[in-house]
CSV table of N, CA, C and O in Angstrom, one decimal:
chain,number,residue,atom,x,y,z
A,38,UNK,N,-91.0,80.2,101.0
A,38,UNK,CA,-89.9,81.0,100.7
A,38,UNK,C,-89.0,80.3,99.7
A,38,UNK,O,-88.3,81.0,99.0
A,39,UNK,N,-89.0,79.0,99.6
A,39,UNK,CA,-88.2,78.4,98.6
A,39,UNK,C,-88.7,78.6,97.2
A,39,UNK,O,-87.9,78.4,96.3
A,40,UNK,N,-89.9,79.0,97.0
A,40,UNK,CA,-90.4,79.2,95.7
A,40,UNK,C,-89.7,80.3,94.9
A,40,UNK,O,-89.3,80.0,93.7
A,41,UNK,N,-89.4,81.5,95.4
A,41,UNK,CA,-88.6,82.4,94.7
A,41,UNK,C,-87.2,81.9,94.3
A,41,UNK,O,-86.7,82.1,93.2
A,42,UNK,N,-86.6,81.1,95.2
A,42,UNK,CA,-85.3,80.5,94.9
A,42,UNK,C,-85.4,79.6,93.7
A,42,UNK,O,-84.6,79.6,92.8
A,43,UNK,N,-86.5,78.8,93.6
A,43,UNK,CA,-86.7,77.9,92.5
A,43,UNK,C,-86.9,78.6,91.2
A,43,UNK,O,-86.3,78.2,90.2
A,44,UNK,N,-87.6,79.7,91.3
A,44,UNK,CA,-87.8,80.5,90.1
A,44,UNK,C,-86.5,81.1,89.6
A,44,UNK,O,-86.2,81.1,88.4
A,45,UNK,N,-85.7,81.6,90.5
A,45,UNK,CA,-84.4,82.2,90.1
A,45,UNK,C,-83.5,81.1,89.6
A,45,UNK,O,-82.7,81.3,88.7
A,46,UNK,N,-83.6,79.9,90.1
A,46,UNK,CA,-82.8,78.8,89.6
A,46,UNK,C,-83.1,78.5,88.2
A,46,UNK,O,-82.3,78.3,87.3
A,47,UNK,N,-84.5,78.5,87.9
A,47,UNK,CA,-84.9,78.2,86.5
A,47,UNK,C,-84.5,79.3,85.6
A,47,UNK,O,-84.0,79.1,84.5
A,48,UNK,N,-84.5,80.5,86.1
A,48,UNK,CA,-84.0,81.7,85.3
A,48,UNK,C,-82.5,81.5,85.0
A,48,UNK,O,-82.1,81.7,83.9
A,49,UNK,N,-81.8,81.2,86.0
A,49,UNK,CA,-80.4,81.0,85.9
A,49,UNK,C,-80.0,80.0,84.9
A,49,UNK,O,-79.1,80.1,84.1
A,50,UNK,N,-80.7,78.8,84.9
A,50,UNK,CA,-80.4,77.8,84.0
A,50,UNK,C,-80.8,78.2,82.6
A,50,UNK,O,-80.0,77.9,81.6
A,51,UNK,N,-81.9,79.0,82.4
A,51,UNK,CA,-82.2,79.5,81.1
A,51,UNK,C,-81.2,80.5,80.6
A,51,UNK,O,-80.8,80.4,79.4
A,52,UNK,N,-80.7,81.3,81.5
A,52,UNK,CA,-79.7,82.3,81.1
A,52,UNK,C,-78.4,81.6,80.7
A,52,UNK,O,-77.7,81.9,79.8
A,53,UNK,N,-78.0,80.6,81.5
A,53,UNK,CA,-76.8,79.8,81.2
A,53,UNK,C,-76.9,79.1,79.8
A,53,UNK,O,-76.0,79.1,79.1
A,54,UNK,N,-78.1,78.5,79.6
A,54,UNK,CA,-78.3,77.9,78.3
A,54,UNK,C,-78.2,78.9,77.1
A,54,UNK,O,-77.6,78.6,76.1
A,55,UNK,N,-78.8,80.1,77.3
A,55,UNK,CA,-78.7,81.1,76.3
A,55,UNK,C,-77.3,81.5,76.0
A,55,UNK,O,-76.9,81.7,74.9
A,56,UNK,N,-76.5,81.7,77.1
A,56,UNK,CA,-75.1,82.0,76.9
A,56,UNK,C,-74.4,80.9,76.2
A,56,UNK,O,-73.5,81.2,75.3
A,57,UNK,N,-74.7,79.7,76.4
A,57,UNK,CA,-74.1,78.6,75.7
A,57,UNK,C,-74.4,78.6,74.2
A,57,UNK,O,-73.5,78.4,73.4
A,58,UNK,N,-75.6,78.9,73.9
A,58,UNK,CA,-76.0,79.0,72.5
A,58,UNK,C,-75.3,80.1,71.8
A,58,UNK,O,-74.8,80.0,70.7
A,59,UNK,N,-75.3,81.3,72.5
A,59,UNK,CA,-74.7,82.5,72.0
A,59,UNK,C,-73.2,82.2,71.7
A,59,UNK,O,-72.6,82.6,70.7
A,60,UNK,N,-72.5,81.5,72.7
A,60,UNK,CA,-71.1,81.2,72.5
A,60,UNK,C,-70.9,80.3,71.3
A,60,UNK,O,-70.0,80.5,70.6
A,61,UNK,N,-71.8,79.3,71.2
A,61,UNK,CA,-71.7,78.4,70.0
A,61,UNK,C,-71.9,79.1,68.7
A,61,UNK,O,-71.1,78.9,67.8
A,62,UNK,N,-72.8,80.1,68.7
A,62,UNK,CA,-73.0,80.9,67.5
A,62,UNK,C,-71.7,81.7,67.2
A,62,UNK,O,-71.3,81.8,66.0
A,63,UNK,N,-71.2,82.4,68.2
A,63,UNK,CA,-70.0,83.2,68.0
A,63,UNK,C,-68.8,82.5,67.5
A,63,UNK,O,-68.0,83.1,66.8
A,64,UNK,N,-68.7,81.2,67.9
A,64,UNK,CA,-67.5,80.5,67.5
A,64,UNK,C,-67.7,79.6,66.3
A,64,UNK,O,-66.8,78.9,65.8
A,65,UNK,N,-68.9,79.6,65.7
A,65,UNK,CA,-69.3,78.7,64.6
A,65,UNK,C,-68.8,79.2,63.3
A,65,UNK,O,-68.8,80.4,63.1
A,66,UNK,N,-68.5,78.3,62.4
A,66,UNK,CA,-68.1,78.6,61.0
A,66,UNK,C,-69.4,78.9,60.3
A,66,UNK,O,-70.5,78.7,60.8
A,67,UNK,N,-69.3,79.5,59.1
A,67,UNK,CA,-70.5,79.8,58.3
A,67,UNK,C,-71.3,78.5,58.1
A,67,UNK,O,-72.5,78.5,58.1
A,68,UNK,N,-70.6,77.4,57.8
A,68,UNK,CA,-71.2,76.1,57.5
A,68,UNK,C,-72.0,75.7,58.8
A,68,UNK,O,-73.1,75.2,58.7
A,69,UNK,N,-71.4,75.8,59.9
A,69,UNK,CA,-72.0,75.4,61.2
A,69,UNK,C,-73.2,76.2,61.5
A,69,UNK,O,-74.2,75.7,62.0
A,70,UNK,N,-73.2,77.5,61.2
A,70,UNK,CA,-74.3,78.4,61.4
A,70,UNK,C,-75.5,77.9,60.6
A,70,UNK,O,-76.7,77.9,61.1
A,71,UNK,N,-75.3,77.5,59.4
A,71,UNK,CA,-76.4,77.0,58.5
A,71,UNK,C,-77.0,75.7,59.1
A,71,UNK,O,-78.2,75.5,59.2
A,72,UNK,N,-76.1,74.8,59.6
A,72,UNK,CA,-76.6,73.6,60.3
A,72,UNK,C,-77.4,74.0,61.5
A,72,UNK,O,-78.5,73.3,61.7
A,73,UNK,N,-77.0,75.0,62.2
A,73,UNK,CA,-77.8,75.4,63.4
A,73,UNK,C,-79.2,75.9,62.9
A,73,UNK,O,-80.2,75.7,63.6
A,74,UNK,N,-79.2,76.6,61.8
A,74,UNK,CA,-80.5,77.1,61.3
A,74,UNK,C,-81.4,75.9,60.9
A,74,UNK,O,-82.6,75.9,61.3
A,75,UNK,N,-80.9,74.9,60.2
A,75,UNK,CA,-81.6,73.7,59.9
A,75,UNK,C,-82.2,73.0,61.2
A,75,UNK,O,-83.3,72.6,61.2
A,76,UNK,N,-81.3,72.9,62.2
A,76,UNK,CA,-81.7,72.2,63.4
A,76,UNK,C,-82.8,73.0,64.1
A,76,UNK,O,-83.8,72.5,64.6
A,77,UNK,N,-82.7,74.3,64.1
A,77,UNK,CA,-83.7,75.2,64.7
A,77,UNK,C,-85.0,75.1,64.0
A,77,UNK,O,-86.1,75.0,64.7
A,78,UNK,N,-85.0,75.0,62.7
A,78,UNK,CA,-86.3,74.9,61.9
A,78,UNK,C,-86.9,73.6,62.2
A,78,UNK,O,-88.1,73.5,62.4
A,79,UNK,N,-86.1,72.5,62.3
A,79,UNK,CA,-86.6,71.2,62.5
A,79,UNK,C,-87.3,71.1,63.9
A,79,UNK,O,-88.3,70.6,64.1
A,80,UNK,N,-86.6,71.7,64.9
A,80,UNK,CA,-87.1,71.7,66.3
A,80,UNK,C,-88.5,72.5,66.3
A,80,UNK,O,-89.4,72.0,66.9
A,81,UNK,N,-88.5,73.6,65.6
A,81,UNK,CA,-89.8,74.4,65.6
A,81,UNK,C,-90.9,73.6,64.9
A,81,UNK,O,-92.0,73.6,65.3
A,82,UNK,N,-90.6,72.9,63.8
A,82,UNK,CA,-91.6,72.1,63.1
A,82,UNK,C,-92.1,71.0,63.9
A,82,UNK,O,-93.3,70.7,63.9
A,83,UNK,N,-91.2,70.3,64.6
A,83,UNK,CA,-91.6,69.2,65.5
A,83,UNK,C,-92.5,69.7,66.7
A,83,UNK,O,-93.5,69.1,67.0
A,84,UNK,N,-92.1,70.9,67.2
A,84,UNK,CA,-93.0,71.5,68.3
A,84,UNK,C,-94.3,71.8,67.7
A,84,UNK,O,-95.4,71.6,68.3
A,85,UNK,N,-94.4,72.4,66.5
A,85,UNK,CA,-95.6,72.7,65.8
A,85,UNK,C,-96.5,71.5,65.7
A,85,UNK,O,-97.7,71.6,65.9
A,86,UNK,N,-95.9,70.4,65.3
A,86,UNK,CA,-96.7,69.1,65.1
A,86,UNK,C,-97.3,68.7,66.4
A,86,UNK,O,-98.5,68.3,66.5
A,87,UNK,N,-96.5,68.8,67.5
A,87,UNK,CA,-97.1,68.4,68.8
A,87,UNK,C,-98.2,69.3,69.2
A,87,UNK,O,-99.3,68.8,69.6
A,88,UNK,N,-98.0,70.6,69.0
A,88,UNK,CA,-99.1,71.6,69.4
A,88,UNK,C,-100.3,71.4,68.5
A,88,UNK,O,-101.4,71.5,69.0
A,89,UNK,N,-100.1,71.1,67.2
A,89,UNK,CA,-101.2,70.8,66.3
A,89,UNK,C,-102.0,69.6,66.8
A,89,UNK,O,-103.2,69.7,66.8
A,90,UNK,N,-101.3,68.6,67.1
A,90,UNK,CA,-102.0,67.3,67.6
A,90,UNK,C,-102.7,67.5,68.9
A,90,UNK,O,-103.7,66.8,69.1
A,91,UNK,N,-102.2,68.4,69.7
A,91,UNK,CA,-102.8,68.6,71.0
A,91,UNK,C,-103.9,69.8,71.0
A,91,UNK,O,-104.5,70.1,72.0
A,92,UNK,N,-104.0,70.4,69.9
A,92,UNK,CA,-105.0,71.5,69.7
A,92,UNK,C,-104.6,72.8,70.4
A,92,UNK,O,-105.4,73.6,70.6
A,93,UNK,N,-103.3,73.0,70.5
A,93,UNK,CA,-102.8,74.3,71.1
A,93,UNK,C,-102.5,75.2,69.9
A,93,UNK,O,-101.4,75.3,69.4
A,94,UNK,N,-103.5,76.0,69.6
A,94,UNK,CA,-103.5,76.8,68.4
A,94,UNK,C,-102.4,77.9,68.5
A,94,UNK,O,-101.7,78.1,67.5
A,95,UNK,N,-102.4,78.6,69.6
A,95,UNK,CA,-101.4,79.7,69.7
A,95,UNK,C,-100.0,79.2,69.7
A,95,UNK,O,-99.1,79.8,69.0
A,96,UNK,N,-99.7,78.1,70.4
A,96,UNK,CA,-98.4,77.6,70.4
A,96,UNK,C,-98.0,77.0,69.1
A,96,UNK,O,-96.8,77.1,68.6
A,97,UNK,N,-98.9,76.4,68.4
A,97,UNK,CA,-98.7,75.9,67.0
A,97,UNK,C,-98.3,77.0,66.1
A,97,UNK,O,-97.3,76.9,65.4
A,98,UNK,N,-99.0,78.1,66.2
A,98,UNK,CA,-98.8,79.3,65.3
A,98,UNK,C,-97.4,79.9,65.6
A,98,UNK,O,-96.7,80.2,64.7
A,99,UNK,N,-97.1,79.9,66.9
A,99,UNK,CA,-95.8,80.5,67.3
A,99,UNK,C,-94.6,79.6,66.8
A,99,UNK,O,-93.6,80.1,66.3
A,100,UNK,N,-94.8,78.3,66.9
A,100,UNK,CA,-93.8,77.4,66.4
A,100,UNK,C,-93.6,77.4,64.9
A,100,UNK,O,-92.5,77.5,64.4
A,101,UNK,N,-94.7,77.5,64.2
A,101,UNK,CA,-94.6,77.6,62.7
A,101,UNK,C,-94.0,79.0,62.3
A,101,UNK,O,-93.2,79.0,61.4
A,102,UNK,N,-94.4,80.0,63.1
A,102,UNK,CA,-93.8,81.3,62.8
A,102,UNK,C,-92.3,81.3,63.0
A,102,UNK,O,-91.5,81.9,62.2
A,103,UNK,N,-91.8,80.6,64.0
A,103,UNK,CA,-90.4,80.5,64.2
A,103,UNK,C,-89.7,79.7,63.1
A,103,UNK,O,-88.7,80.2,62.6
A,104,UNK,N,-90.3,78.6,62.6
A,104,UNK,CA,-89.8,77.9,61.5
A,104,UNK,C,-89.7,78.8,60.2
A,104,UNK,O,-88.8,78.8,59.5
A,105,UNK,N,-90.8,79.5,60.0
A,105,UNK,CA,-90.9,80.4,58.9
A,105,UNK,C,-89.8,81.5,58.9
A,105,UNK,O,-89.1,81.8,57.9
A,106,UNK,N,-89.6,82.0,60.1
A,106,UNK,CA,-88.6,83.0,60.3
A,106,UNK,C,-87.2,82.5,60.0
A,106,UNK,O,-86.4,83.1,59.3
A,107,UNK,N,-86.9,81.3,60.4
A,107,UNK,CA,-85.6,80.6,60.1
A,107,UNK,C,-85.5,80.4,58.6
A,107,UNK,O,-84.4,80.7,58.1
A,108,UNK,N,-86.5,79.9,58.0
A,108,UNK,CA,-86.4,79.6,56.6
A,108,UNK,C,-86.3,80.9,55.8
A,108,UNK,O,-85.4,81.0,54.9
A,109,UNK,N,-87.1,81.9,56.1
A,109,UNK,CA,-87.1,83.1,55.3
A,109,UNK,C,-85.9,84.1,55.6
A,109,UNK,O,-85.3,84.6,54.7
A,110,UNK,N,-85.7,84.3,56.9
A,110,UNK,CA,-84.7,85.3,57.3
A,110,UNK,C,-83.4,84.7,57.7
A,110,UNK,O,-82.4,85.4,58.0
A,111,UNK,N,-83.3,83.4,57.6
A,111,UNK,CA,-82.0,82.7,57.9
A,111,UNK,C,-81.5,82.0,56.6
A,111,UNK,O,-80.6,82.5,56.0
A,112,UNK,N,-82.2,80.9,56.3
A,112,UNK,CA,-81.7,80.1,55.2
A,112,UNK,C,-81.8,80.8,53.8
A,112,UNK,O,-80.8,80.9,53.1
A,113,UNK,N,-83.0,81.4,53.5
A,113,UNK,CA,-83.2,82.1,52.3
A,113,UNK,C,-82.3,83.3,52.2
A,113,UNK,O,-81.6,83.6,51.2
A,114,UNK,N,-82.2,84.1,53.3
A,114,UNK,CA,-81.4,85.3,53.3
A,114,UNK,C,-79.9,85.0,53.2
A,114,UNK,O,-79.2,85.9,52.7
A,115,UNK,N,-79.5,83.8,53.6
A,115,UNK,CA,-78.1,83.5,53.5
A,115,UNK,C,-77.6,83.1,52.1
A,115,UNK,O,-76.4,83.0,51.9
A,116,UNK,N,-78.5,82.9,51.2
A,116,UNK,CA,-78.1,82.5,49.9
A,116,UNK,C,-77.4,83.6,49.1
A,116,UNK,O,-77.8,84.8,49.3
A,117,UNK,N,-76.4,83.3,48.4
A,117,UNK,CA,-75.6,84.2,47.6
A,117,UNK,C,-75.8,83.9,46.2
A,117,UNK,O,-75.2,83.0,45.6
A,118,UNK,N,-76.7,84.6,45.5
A,118,UNK,CA,-77.1,84.4,44.2
A,118,UNK,C,-76.0,84.5,43.2
A,118,UNK,O,-75.9,83.8,42.2
A,119,UNK,N,-75.0,85.4,43.5
A,119,UNK,CA,-73.9,85.6,42.6
A,119,UNK,C,-72.9,84.5,42.6
A,119,UNK,O,-72.6,83.9,41.6
A,120,UNK,N,-72.5,84.1,43.8
A,120,UNK,CA,-71.6,83.0,44.0
A,120,UNK,C,-72.3,81.6,43.8
A,120,UNK,O,-71.6,80.7,43.4
A,121,UNK,N,-73.5,81.5,44.2
A,121,UNK,CA,-74.2,80.2,44.2
A,121,UNK,C,-74.9,79.9,42.9
A,121,UNK,O,-75.2,78.8,42.6
A,122,UNK,N,-75.1,80.9,42.0
A,122,UNK,CA,-75.6,80.7,40.7
A,122,UNK,C,-76.9,79.9,40.7
A,122,UNK,O,-77.8,80.2,41.4
A,123,UNK,N,-77.0,78.9,39.8
A,123,UNK,CA,-78.2,78.2,39.6
A,123,UNK,C,-78.6,77.4,40.9
A,123,UNK,O,-79.8,77.3,41.2
A,124,UNK,N,-77.6,76.9,41.6
A,124,UNK,CA,-77.9,76.2,42.8
A,124,UNK,C,-78.6,77.1,43.9
A,124,UNK,O,-79.7,76.7,44.5
A,125,UNK,N,-78.1,78.3,44.0
A,125,UNK,CA,-78.8,79.2,44.9
A,125,UNK,C,-80.2,79.6,44.5
A,125,UNK,O,-81.1,79.7,45.3
A,126,UNK,N,-80.4,79.7,43.2
A,126,UNK,CA,-81.7,80.0,42.7
A,126,UNK,C,-82.7,78.9,42.9
A,126,UNK,O,-83.8,79.1,43.3
A,127,UNK,N,-82.2,77.6,42.7
A,127,UNK,CA,-83.0,76.5,43.0
A,127,UNK,C,-83.4,76.3,44.5
A,127,UNK,O,-84.5,76.0,44.9
A,128,UNK,N,-82.4,76.6,45.3
A,128,UNK,CA,-82.6,76.6,46.8
A,128,UNK,C,-83.6,77.7,47.2
A,128,UNK,O,-84.5,77.4,48.0
A,129,UNK,N,-83.5,78.8,46.6
A,129,UNK,CA,-84.4,79.9,46.9
A,129,UNK,C,-85.8,79.5,46.6
A,129,UNK,O,-86.8,79.7,47.4
A,130,UNK,N,-86.0,78.9,45.4
A,130,UNK,CA,-87.4,78.4,45.0
A,130,UNK,C,-87.9,77.4,46.0
A,130,UNK,O,-89.1,77.4,46.4
A,131,UNK,N,-87.0,76.5,46.4
A,131,UNK,CA,-87.4,75.4,47.4
A,131,UNK,C,-87.7,76.0,48.7
A,131,UNK,O,-88.7,75.6,49.3
A,132,UNK,N,-86.9,76.9,49.2
A,132,UNK,CA,-87.2,77.6,50.5
A,132,UNK,C,-88.6,78.3,50.4
A,132,UNK,O,-89.3,78.3,51.4
A,133,UNK,N,-88.8,79.0,49.3
A,133,UNK,CA,-90.1,79.7,49.2
A,133,UNK,C,-91.3,78.7,49.2
A,133,UNK,O,-92.3,78.9,49.8
A,134,UNK,N,-91.1,77.5,48.5
A,134,UNK,CA,-92.1,76.5,48.6
A,134,UNK,C,-92.3,75.9,50.0
A,134,UNK,O,-93.5,75.8,50.4
A,135,UNK,N,-91.2,75.7,50.7
A,135,UNK,CA,-91.3,75.2,52.1
A,135,UNK,C,-92.1,76.2,52.9
A,135,UNK,O,-93.0,75.9,53.7
A,136,UNK,N,-91.8,77.5,52.7
A,136,UNK,CA,-92.5,78.6,53.5
A,136,UNK,C,-94.0,78.5,53.2
A,136,UNK,O,-94.9,78.6,54.1
A,137,UNK,N,-94.4,78.3,51.9
A,137,UNK,CA,-95.8,78.2,51.5
A,137,UNK,C,-96.5,77.0,52.2
A,137,UNK,O,-97.6,77.0,52.7
A,138,UNK,N,-95.7,75.9,52.3
A,138,UNK,CA,-96.3,74.7,52.9
A,138,UNK,C,-96.5,74.9,54.4
A,138,UNK,O,-97.4,74.4,55.0
A,139,UNK,N,-95.5,75.6,55.0
A,139,UNK,CA,-95.7,75.9,56.4
A,139,UNK,C,-96.9,76.8,56.7
A,139,UNK,O,-97.6,76.6,57.6
A,140,UNK,N,-97.1,77.8,55.8
A,140,UNK,CA,-98.3,78.7,55.9
A,140,UNK,C,-99.6,77.9,55.8
A,140,UNK,O,-100.5,78.1,56.5
A,141,UNK,N,-99.6,76.9,54.8
A,141,UNK,CA,-100.8,76.1,54.6
A,141,UNK,C,-101.0,75.2,55.9
A,141,UNK,O,-102.1,75.0,56.3
A,142,UNK,N,-99.9,74.7,56.4
A,142,UNK,CA,-100.0,73.8,57.6
A,142,UNK,C,-100.6,74.6,58.8
A,142,UNK,O,-101.5,74.1,59.5
A,143,UNK,N,-100.2,75.8,58.9
A,143,UNK,CA,-100.7,76.7,60.0
A,143,UNK,C,-102.2,77.0,59.7
A,143,UNK,O,-103.0,76.9,60.7
A,144,UNK,N,-102.5,77.4,58.6
A,144,UNK,CA,-103.9,77.9,58.3
A,144,UNK,C,-104.9,76.8,58.3
A,144,UNK,O,-106.1,77.1,58.8
A,145,UNK,N,-104.5,75.6,57.9
A,145,UNK,CA,-105.5,74.5,57.8
A,145,UNK,C,-105.2,73.3,58.8
A,145,UNK,O,-105.8,72.3,58.7
A,146,UNK,N,-104.3,73.5,59.7
A,146,UNK,CA,-103.9,72.4,60.6
A,146,UNK,C,-103.6,71.2,59.8
A,146,UNK,O,-104.0,70.1,60.1
A,147,UNK,N,-102.8,71.4,58.7
A,147,UNK,CA,-102.5,70.4,57.7
A,147,UNK,C,-101.2,69.7,58.1
A,147,UNK,O,-100.1,70.2,57.8
A,148,UNK,N,-101.3,68.5,58.7
A,148,UNK,CA,-100.2,67.8,59.1
A,148,UNK,C,-99.4,67.3,57.9
A,148,UNK,O,-98.1,67.3,57.9
A,149,UNK,N,-100.0,67.0,56.8
A,149,UNK,CA,-99.3,66.6,55.6
A,149,UNK,C,-98.4,67.7,55.1
A,149,UNK,O,-97.3,67.4,54.6
A,150,UNK,N,-98.9,68.9,55.1
A,150,UNK,CA,-98.1,70.0,54.6
A,150,UNK,C,-96.9,70.3,55.5
A,150,UNK,O,-95.8,70.5,55.0
A,151,UNK,N,-97.1,70.1,56.8
A,151,UNK,CA,-96.0,70.2,57.8
A,151,UNK,C,-95.0,69.1,57.6
A,151,UNK,O,-93.8,69.4,57.6
A,152,UNK,N,-95.5,67.9,57.3
A,152,UNK,CA,-94.6,66.8,57.1
A,152,UNK,C,-93.8,67.0,55.8
A,152,UNK,O,-92.6,66.7,55.8
A,153,UNK,N,-94.4,67.5,54.8
A,153,UNK,CA,-93.7,67.8,53.5
A,153,UNK,C,-92.6,68.8,53.7
A,153,UNK,O,-91.5,68.7,53.2
A,154,UNK,N,-93.0,69.9,54.4
A,154,UNK,CA,-92.0,71.0,54.6
A,154,UNK,C,-90.8,70.4,55.4
A,154,UNK,O,-89.7,70.7,55.1
A,155,UNK,N,-91.1,69.6,56.4
A,155,UNK,CA,-90.0,69.1,57.2
A,155,UNK,C,-89.1,68.1,56.4
A,155,UNK,O,-87.9,68.1,56.5
A,156,UNK,N,-89.8,67.3,55.6
A,156,UNK,CA,-89.1,66.3,54.8
A,156,UNK,C,-88.1,67.0,53.8
A,156,UNK,O,-87.0,66.6,53.7
A,157,UNK,N,-88.7,68.0,53.2
A,157,UNK,CA,-87.8,68.8,52.2
A,157,UNK,C,-86.7,69.5,52.9
A,157,UNK,O,-85.5,69.4,52.4
A,158,UNK,N,-86.9,70.1,54.0
A,158,UNK,CA,-85.9,70.8,54.7
A,158,UNK,C,-84.8,69.8,55.2
A,158,UNK,O,-83.6,70.0,55.2
A,159,UNK,N,-85.3,68.6,55.7
A,159,UNK,CA,-84.3,67.5,56.1
A,159,UNK,C,-83.5,67.1,55.0
A,159,UNK,O,-82.3,66.8,55.2
A,160,UNK,N,-84.0,67.0,53.8
A,160,UNK,CA,-83.3,66.5,52.6
A,160,UNK,C,-82.2,67.6,52.3
A,160,UNK,O,-81.0,67.2,52.0
A,161,UNK,N,-82.5,68.8,52.4
A,161,UNK,CA,-81.5,69.9,52.1
A,161,UNK,C,-80.4,69.9,53.2
A,161,UNK,O,-79.2,70.0,52.9
A,162,UNK,N,-80.9,69.7,54.5
A,162,UNK,CA,-80.0,69.7,55.6
A,162,UNK,C,-79.0,68.5,55.5
A,162,UNK,O,-77.8,68.7,55.8
A,163,UNK,N,-79.5,67.4,55.1
A,163,UNK,CA,-78.7,66.2,54.9
A,163,UNK,C,-77.6,66.4,53.9
A,163,UNK,O,-76.4,66.1,54.1
A,164,UNK,N,-78.0,67.0,52.7
A,164,UNK,CA,-77.0,67.3,51.7
A,164,UNK,C,-76.0,68.4,52.2
A,164,UNK,O,-74.8,68.2,51.9
A,165,UNK,N,-76.5,69.3,53.0
A,165,UNK,CA,-75.6,70.4,53.5
A,165,UNK,C,-74.6,69.7,54.5
A,165,UNK,O,-73.4,70.1,54.5
A,166,UNK,N,-75.0,68.8,55.3
A,166,UNK,CA,-74.1,68.1,56.2
A,166,UNK,C,-73.1,67.3,55.5
A,166,UNK,O,-71.9,67.2,56.0
A,167,UNK,N,-73.5,66.7,54.4
A,167,UNK,CA,-72.6,65.9,53.6
A,167,UNK,C,-71.4,66.7,53.0
A,167,UNK,O,-70.3,66.1,52.8
A,168,UNK,N,-71.6,68.0,52.8
A,168,UNK,CA,-70.5,68.8,52.3
A,168,UNK,C,-69.6,69.4,53.4
A,168,UNK,O,-68.6,70.0,53.1
A,169,UNK,N,-69.9,69.1,54.6
A,169,UNK,CA,-69.2,69.7,55.7
A,169,UNK,C,-67.7,69.5,55.7
A,169,UNK,O,-66.9,70.4,55.8
A,170,UNK,N,-67.2,68.2,55.4
A,170,UNK,CA,-65.8,68.0,55.3
A,170,UNK,C,-65.1,68.9,54.3
A,170,UNK,O,-64.0,69.4,54.5
A,171,UNK,N,-65.8,69.1,53.1
A,171,UNK,CA,-65.3,69.9,52.1
A,171,UNK,C,-65.3,71.4,52.5
A,171,UNK,O,-64.3,72.1,52.2
A,172,UNK,N,-66.3,71.8,53.2
A,172,UNK,CA,-66.4,73.2,53.7
A,172,UNK,C,-65.3,73.5,54.7
A,172,UNK,O,-64.8,74.6,54.7
A,173,UNK,N,-65.0,72.5,55.5
A,173,UNK,CA,-64.0,72.7,56.6
A,173,UNK,C,-62.6,72.9,56.0
A,173,UNK,O,-61.8,73.6,56.5
A,174,UNK,N,-62.4,72.3,54.8
A,174,UNK,CA,-61.1,72.3,54.1
A,174,UNK,C,-60.9,73.6,53.4
A,174,UNK,O,-59.8,73.9,52.9
A,175,UNK,N,-61.9,74.4,53.2
A,175,UNK,CA,-61.7,75.7,52.5
A,175,UNK,C,-61.5,76.9,53.4
A,175,UNK,O,-61.8,76.9,54.5
């Protein structure tokens, strides 16, 4: 009988964590939301690497799909070409390249492509974090 209780506890903890994430998103600044996207993409790529190394094809694909979704529908979609000008254009090209590397990593179990995508995204995330004090002042 304790088994159903354990399941509900696990569900409750998951629901509590989801509420915590949703609350964080609701109270985050635009800058913090982008940082959260970078963190989510990094987490998904690291999970993909683990699944790739362990031969878990479906889980690897799901993790890479999550990273792709964040890059394409989060980071790339957040760019403002009018206000961002050349920088936004360059970032768009870089995000598109990262997406292609993620697709290659998935299709060929290419750890090097996954490493490159993660390294490039980490470089952008690092630069984004460096401007945080300036962003907070505006």
